[in-house]
């Protein structure tokens, strides 16, 4: 690794991709991760680009597709993999699984399964930041499907009224499970336009261009931090794998292999490497090295998780009604 911020973005995407591809294979072949998993393979750029704009003390909240933001914010990989295996050493003590990750030490405040749940929670944290003058910013990641929940509109209104330091990062991958955006929302009136209607400054960004995402996120985060109020970033991207699980779903009847292939051709890692090659001629070698390094890291984490202790059944409810010891 170098200290170059551009190559760091590529490295972080490669790490997330390598880790998730290893986990997907284990999940499919061994069935030892007894938790729903929502992979971000193909849409790593939004998490990496947005988190690159944050300070360690800023807080991130996500929905069910949580691995990429967790790792991009600096979450402990072994804590995540242990959690997927239900072990006591997991980041949520083995009680939450893939969609309830948390690592307070790096500002990953939590993820949740209920659609849109963390949108108002992030706004609540931002309200506390505003009241205390802490200078922190809250970011919440969610998909296009979550924008159809009533809490999305309610939270935008509240955030705008109180000029909260919150950034809404919508990863618009065009599908809510298997329902395409075109069948769910009116044509010509996108998510960014809906945010603007609530008085929230909004911007559409190519979510597969990690450099564009970082640029937009830096502006949004610093504006929110300086008292400029909430910002919504609509990040256009695409998941390669099925909505939940490790497989490919081109034969499920709602999208074609050709459509998936067209987005694979827009791979955010490949695009970033192509952009850097003129000034960083070693970028391809670096990507190869990082892929091997983090593939091995993921295998090591899985081996460690399998050897980690299970939670004690006698303490099953510990933490259910308050902080764990």
PDB file of N, CA and C in Angstrom, residues 128-164:
ATOM      1  N   UNK A 128     -28.451  15.009  17.751  1.00  0.00           N
ATOM      2  CA  UNK A 128     -27.614  15.110  18.955  1.00  0.00           C
ATOM      3  C   UNK A 128     -26.333  15.879  18.647  1.00  0.00           C
ATOM      4  N   UNK A 129     -25.748  15.629  17.484  1.00  0.00           N
ATOM      5  CA  UNK A 129     -24.529  16.367  17.112  1.00  0.00           C
ATOM      6  C   UNK A 129     -24.811  17.867  17.018  1.00  0.00           C
ATOM      7  N   UNK A 130     -25.969  18.202  16.446  1.00  0.00           N
ATOM      8  CA  UNK A 130     -26.331  19.611  16.291  1.00  0.00           C
ATOM      9  C   UNK A 130     -26.560  20.268  17.651  1.00  0.00           C
ATOM     10  N   UNK A 131     -27.223  19.549  18.538  1.00  0.00           N
ATOM     11  CA  UNK A 131     -27.533  20.112  19.853  1.00  0.00           C
ATOM     12  C   UNK A 131     -26.290  20.298  20.710  1.00  0.00           C
ATOM     13  N   UNK A 132     -25.330  19.388  20.566  1.00  0.00           N
ATOM     14  CA  UNK A 132     -24.122  19.451  21.397  1.00  0.00           C
ATOM     15  C   UNK A 132     -22.978  20.205  20.731  1.00  0.00           C
ATOM     16  N   UNK A 133     -23.114  20.500  19.437  1.00  0.00           N
ATOM     17  CA  UNK A 133     -22.039  21.177  18.722  1.00  0.00           C
ATOM     18  C   UNK A 133     -20.786  20.340  18.606  1.00  0.00           C
ATOM     19  N   UNK A 134     -20.945  19.032  18.472  1.00  0.00           N
ATOM     20  CA  UNK A 134     -19.796  18.119  18.468  1.00  0.00           C
ATOM     21  C   UNK A 134     -18.962  18.199  17.194  1.00  0.00           C
ATOM     22  N   UNK A 135     -19.555  18.724  16.107  1.00  0.00           N
ATOM     23  CA  UNK A 135     -18.837  18.778  14.838  1.00  0.00           C
ATOM     24  C   UNK A 135     -18.834  17.481  14.069  1.00  0.00           C
ATOM     25  N   UNK A 136     -19.580  16.498  14.548  1.00  0.00           N
ATOM     26  CA  UNK A 136     -19.657  15.209  13.857  1.00  0.00           C
ATOM     27  C   UNK A 136     -20.746  15.224  12.786  1.00  0.00           C
ATOM     28  N   UNK A 137     -20.641  14.261  11.867  1.00  0.00           N
ATOM     29  CA  UNK A 137     -21.632  14.060  10.811  1.00  0.00           C
ATOM     30  C   UNK A 137     -22.099  12.611  10.867  1.00  0.00           C
ATOM     31  N   UNK A 138     -23.378  12.394  10.618  1.00  0.00           N
ATOM     32  CA  UNK A 138     -23.921  11.043  10.507  1.00  0.00           C
ATOM     33  C   UNK A 138     -24.199  10.747   9.037  1.00  0.00           C
ATOM     34  N   UNK A 139     -23.917   9.526   8.624  1.00  0.00           N
ATOM     35  CA  UNK A 139     -24.201   9.070   7.264  1.00  0.00           C
ATOM     36  C   UNK A 139     -25.039   7.813   7.353  1.00  0.00           C
ATOM     37  N   UNK A 140     -26.053   7.730   6.518  1.00  0.00           N
ATOM     38  CA  UNK A 140     -26.839   6.506   6.455  1.00  0.00           C
ATOM     39  C   UNK A 140     -26.897   6.000   5.022  1.00  0.00           C
ATOM     40  N   UNK A 141     -26.518   4.730   4.837  1.00  0.00           N
ATOM     41  CA  UNK A 141     -26.590   4.059   3.545  1.00  0.00           C
ATOM     42  C   UNK A 141     -27.899   3.279   3.457  1.00  0.00           C
ATOM     43  N   UNK A 142     -28.540   3.332   2.293  1.00  0.00           N
ATOM     44  CA  UNK A 142     -29.770   2.577   2.074  1.00  0.00           C
ATOM     45  C   UNK A 142     -29.970   2.428   0.573  1.00  0.00           C
ATOM     46  N   UNK A 143     -30.850   1.517   0.183  1.00  0.00           N
ATOM     47  CA  UNK A 143     -31.104   1.291  -1.221  1.00  0.00           C
ATOM     48  C   UNK A 143     -32.301   2.062  -1.732  1.00  0.00           C
ATOM     49  N   UNK A 144     -32.545   1.964  -3.039  1.00  0.00           N
ATOM     50  CA  UNK A 144     -33.668   2.694  -3.623  1.00  0.00           C
ATOM     51  C   UNK A 144     -35.001   2.214  -3.085  1.00  0.00           C
ATOM     52  N   UNK A 145     -35.079   0.932  -2.695  1.00  0.00           N
ATOM     53  CA  UNK A 145     -36.329   0.424  -2.138  1.00  0.00           C
ATOM     54  C   UNK A 145     -36.718   1.113  -0.843  1.00  0.00           C
ATOM     55  N   UNK A 146     -35.736   1.480  -0.032  1.00  0.00           N
ATOM     56  CA  UNK A 146     -36.017   2.127   1.247  1.00  0.00           C
ATOM     57  C   UNK A 146     -36.632   3.505   1.083  1.00  0.00           C
ATOM     58  N   UNK A 147     -36.431   4.130  -0.080  1.00  0.00           N
ATOM     59  CA  UNK A 147     -37.008   5.462  -0.286  1.00  0.00           C
ATOM     60  C   UNK A 147     -38.531   5.406  -0.438  1.00  0.00           C
ATOM     61  N   UNK A 148     -39.088   4.213  -0.555  1.00  0.00           N
ATOM     62  CA  UNK A 148     -40.538   4.068  -0.662  1.00  0.00           C
ATOM     63  C   UNK A 148     -41.197   3.836   0.691  1.00  0.00           C
ATOM     64  N   UNK A 149     -40.406   3.794   1.742  1.00  0.00           N
ATOM     65  CA  UNK A 149     -40.934   3.707   3.095  1.00  0.00           C
ATOM     66  C   UNK A 149     -41.298   5.112   3.586  1.00  0.00           C
ATOM     67  N   UNK A 150     -42.372   5.200   4.343  1.00  0.00           N
ATOM     68  CA  UNK A 150     -42.813   6.504   4.831  1.00  0.00           C
ATOM     69  C   UNK A 150     -41.777   7.218   5.668  1.00  0.00           C
ATOM     70  N   UNK A 151     -40.955   6.440   6.381  1.00  0.00           N
ATOM     71  CA  UNK A 151     -39.969   7.045   7.265  1.00  0.00           C
ATOM     72  C   UNK A 151     -38.922   7.834   6.476  1.00  0.00           C
ATOM     73  N   UNK A 152     -38.732   7.511   5.201  1.00  0.00           N
ATOM     74  CA  UNK A 152     -37.788   8.273   4.373  1.00  0.00           C
ATOM     75  C   UNK A 152     -38.262   9.713   4.240  1.00  0.00           C
ATOM     76  N   UNK A 153     -39.521   9.903   3.863  1.00  0.00           N
ATOM     77  CA  UNK A 153     -40.062  11.252   3.704  1.00  0.00           C
ATOM     78  C   UNK A 153     -40.099  11.989   5.047  1.00  0.00           C
ATOM     79  N   UNK A 154     -40.503  11.294   6.088  1.00  0.00           N
ATOM     80  CA  UNK A 154     -40.581  11.928   7.406  1.00  0.00           C
ATOM     81  C   UNK A 154     -39.203  12.407   7.876  1.00  0.00           C
ATOM     82  N   UNK A 155     -38.200  11.581   7.636  1.00  0.00           N
ATOM     83  CA  UNK A 155     -36.855  11.935   8.089  1.00  0.00           C
ATOM     84  C   UNK A 155     -36.269  13.075   7.279  1.00  0.00           C
ATOM     85  N   UNK A 156     -36.495  13.068   5.962  1.00  0.00           N
ATOM     86  CA  UNK A 156     -36.025  14.190   5.147  1.00  0.00           C
ATOM     87  C   UNK A 156     -36.608  15.500   5.654  1.00  0.00           C
ATOM     88  N   UNK A 157     -37.901  15.491   5.938  1.00  0.00           N
ATOM     89  CA  UNK A 157     -38.556  16.708   6.414  1.00  0.00           C
ATOM     90  C   UNK A 157     -37.941  17.169   7.733  1.00  0.00           C
ATOM     91  N   UNK A 158     -37.787  16.238   8.672  1.00  0.00           N
ATOM     92  CA  UNK A 158     -37.244  16.586   9.982  1.00  0.00           C
ATOM     93  C   UNK A 158     -35.815  17.106   9.845  1.00  0.00           C
ATOM     94  N   UNK A 159     -35.011  16.431   9.024  1.00  0.00           N
ATOM     95  CA  UNK A 159     -33.617  16.838   8.856  1.00  0.00           C
ATOM     96  C   UNK A 159     -33.517  18.224   8.236  1.00  0.00           C
ATOM     97  N   UNK A 160     -34.402  18.511   7.279  1.00  0.00           N
ATOM     98  CA  UNK A 160     -34.376  19.819   6.631  1.00  0.00           C
ATOM     99  C   UNK A 160     -34.812  20.920   7.592  1.00  0.00           C
ATOM    100  N   UNK A 161     -35.863  20.648   8.355  1.00  0.00           N
ATOM    101  CA  UNK A 161     -36.373  21.654   9.304  1.00  0.00           C
ATOM    102  C   UNK A 161     -35.300  22.040  10.318  1.00  0.00           C
ATOM    103  N   UNK A 162     -34.539  21.047  10.780  1.00  0.00           N
ATOM    104  CA  UNK A 162     -33.559  21.297  11.838  1.00  0.00           C
ATOM    105  C   UNK A 162     -32.131  21.442  11.307  1.00  0.00           C
ATOM    106  N   UNK A 163     -31.965  21.469   9.990  1.00  0.00           N
ATOM    107  CA  UNK A 163     -30.643  21.639   9.369  1.00  0.00           C
ATOM    108  C   UNK A 163     -29.620  20.674   9.962  1.00  0.00           C
ATOM    109  N   UNK A 164     -29.973  19.393   9.991  1.00  0.00           N
ATOM    110  CA  UNK A 164     -29.141  18.400  10.663  1.00  0.00           C
ATOM    111  C   UNK A 164     -27.894  18.045   9.845  1.00  0.00           C
TER     112      UNK A 164
END
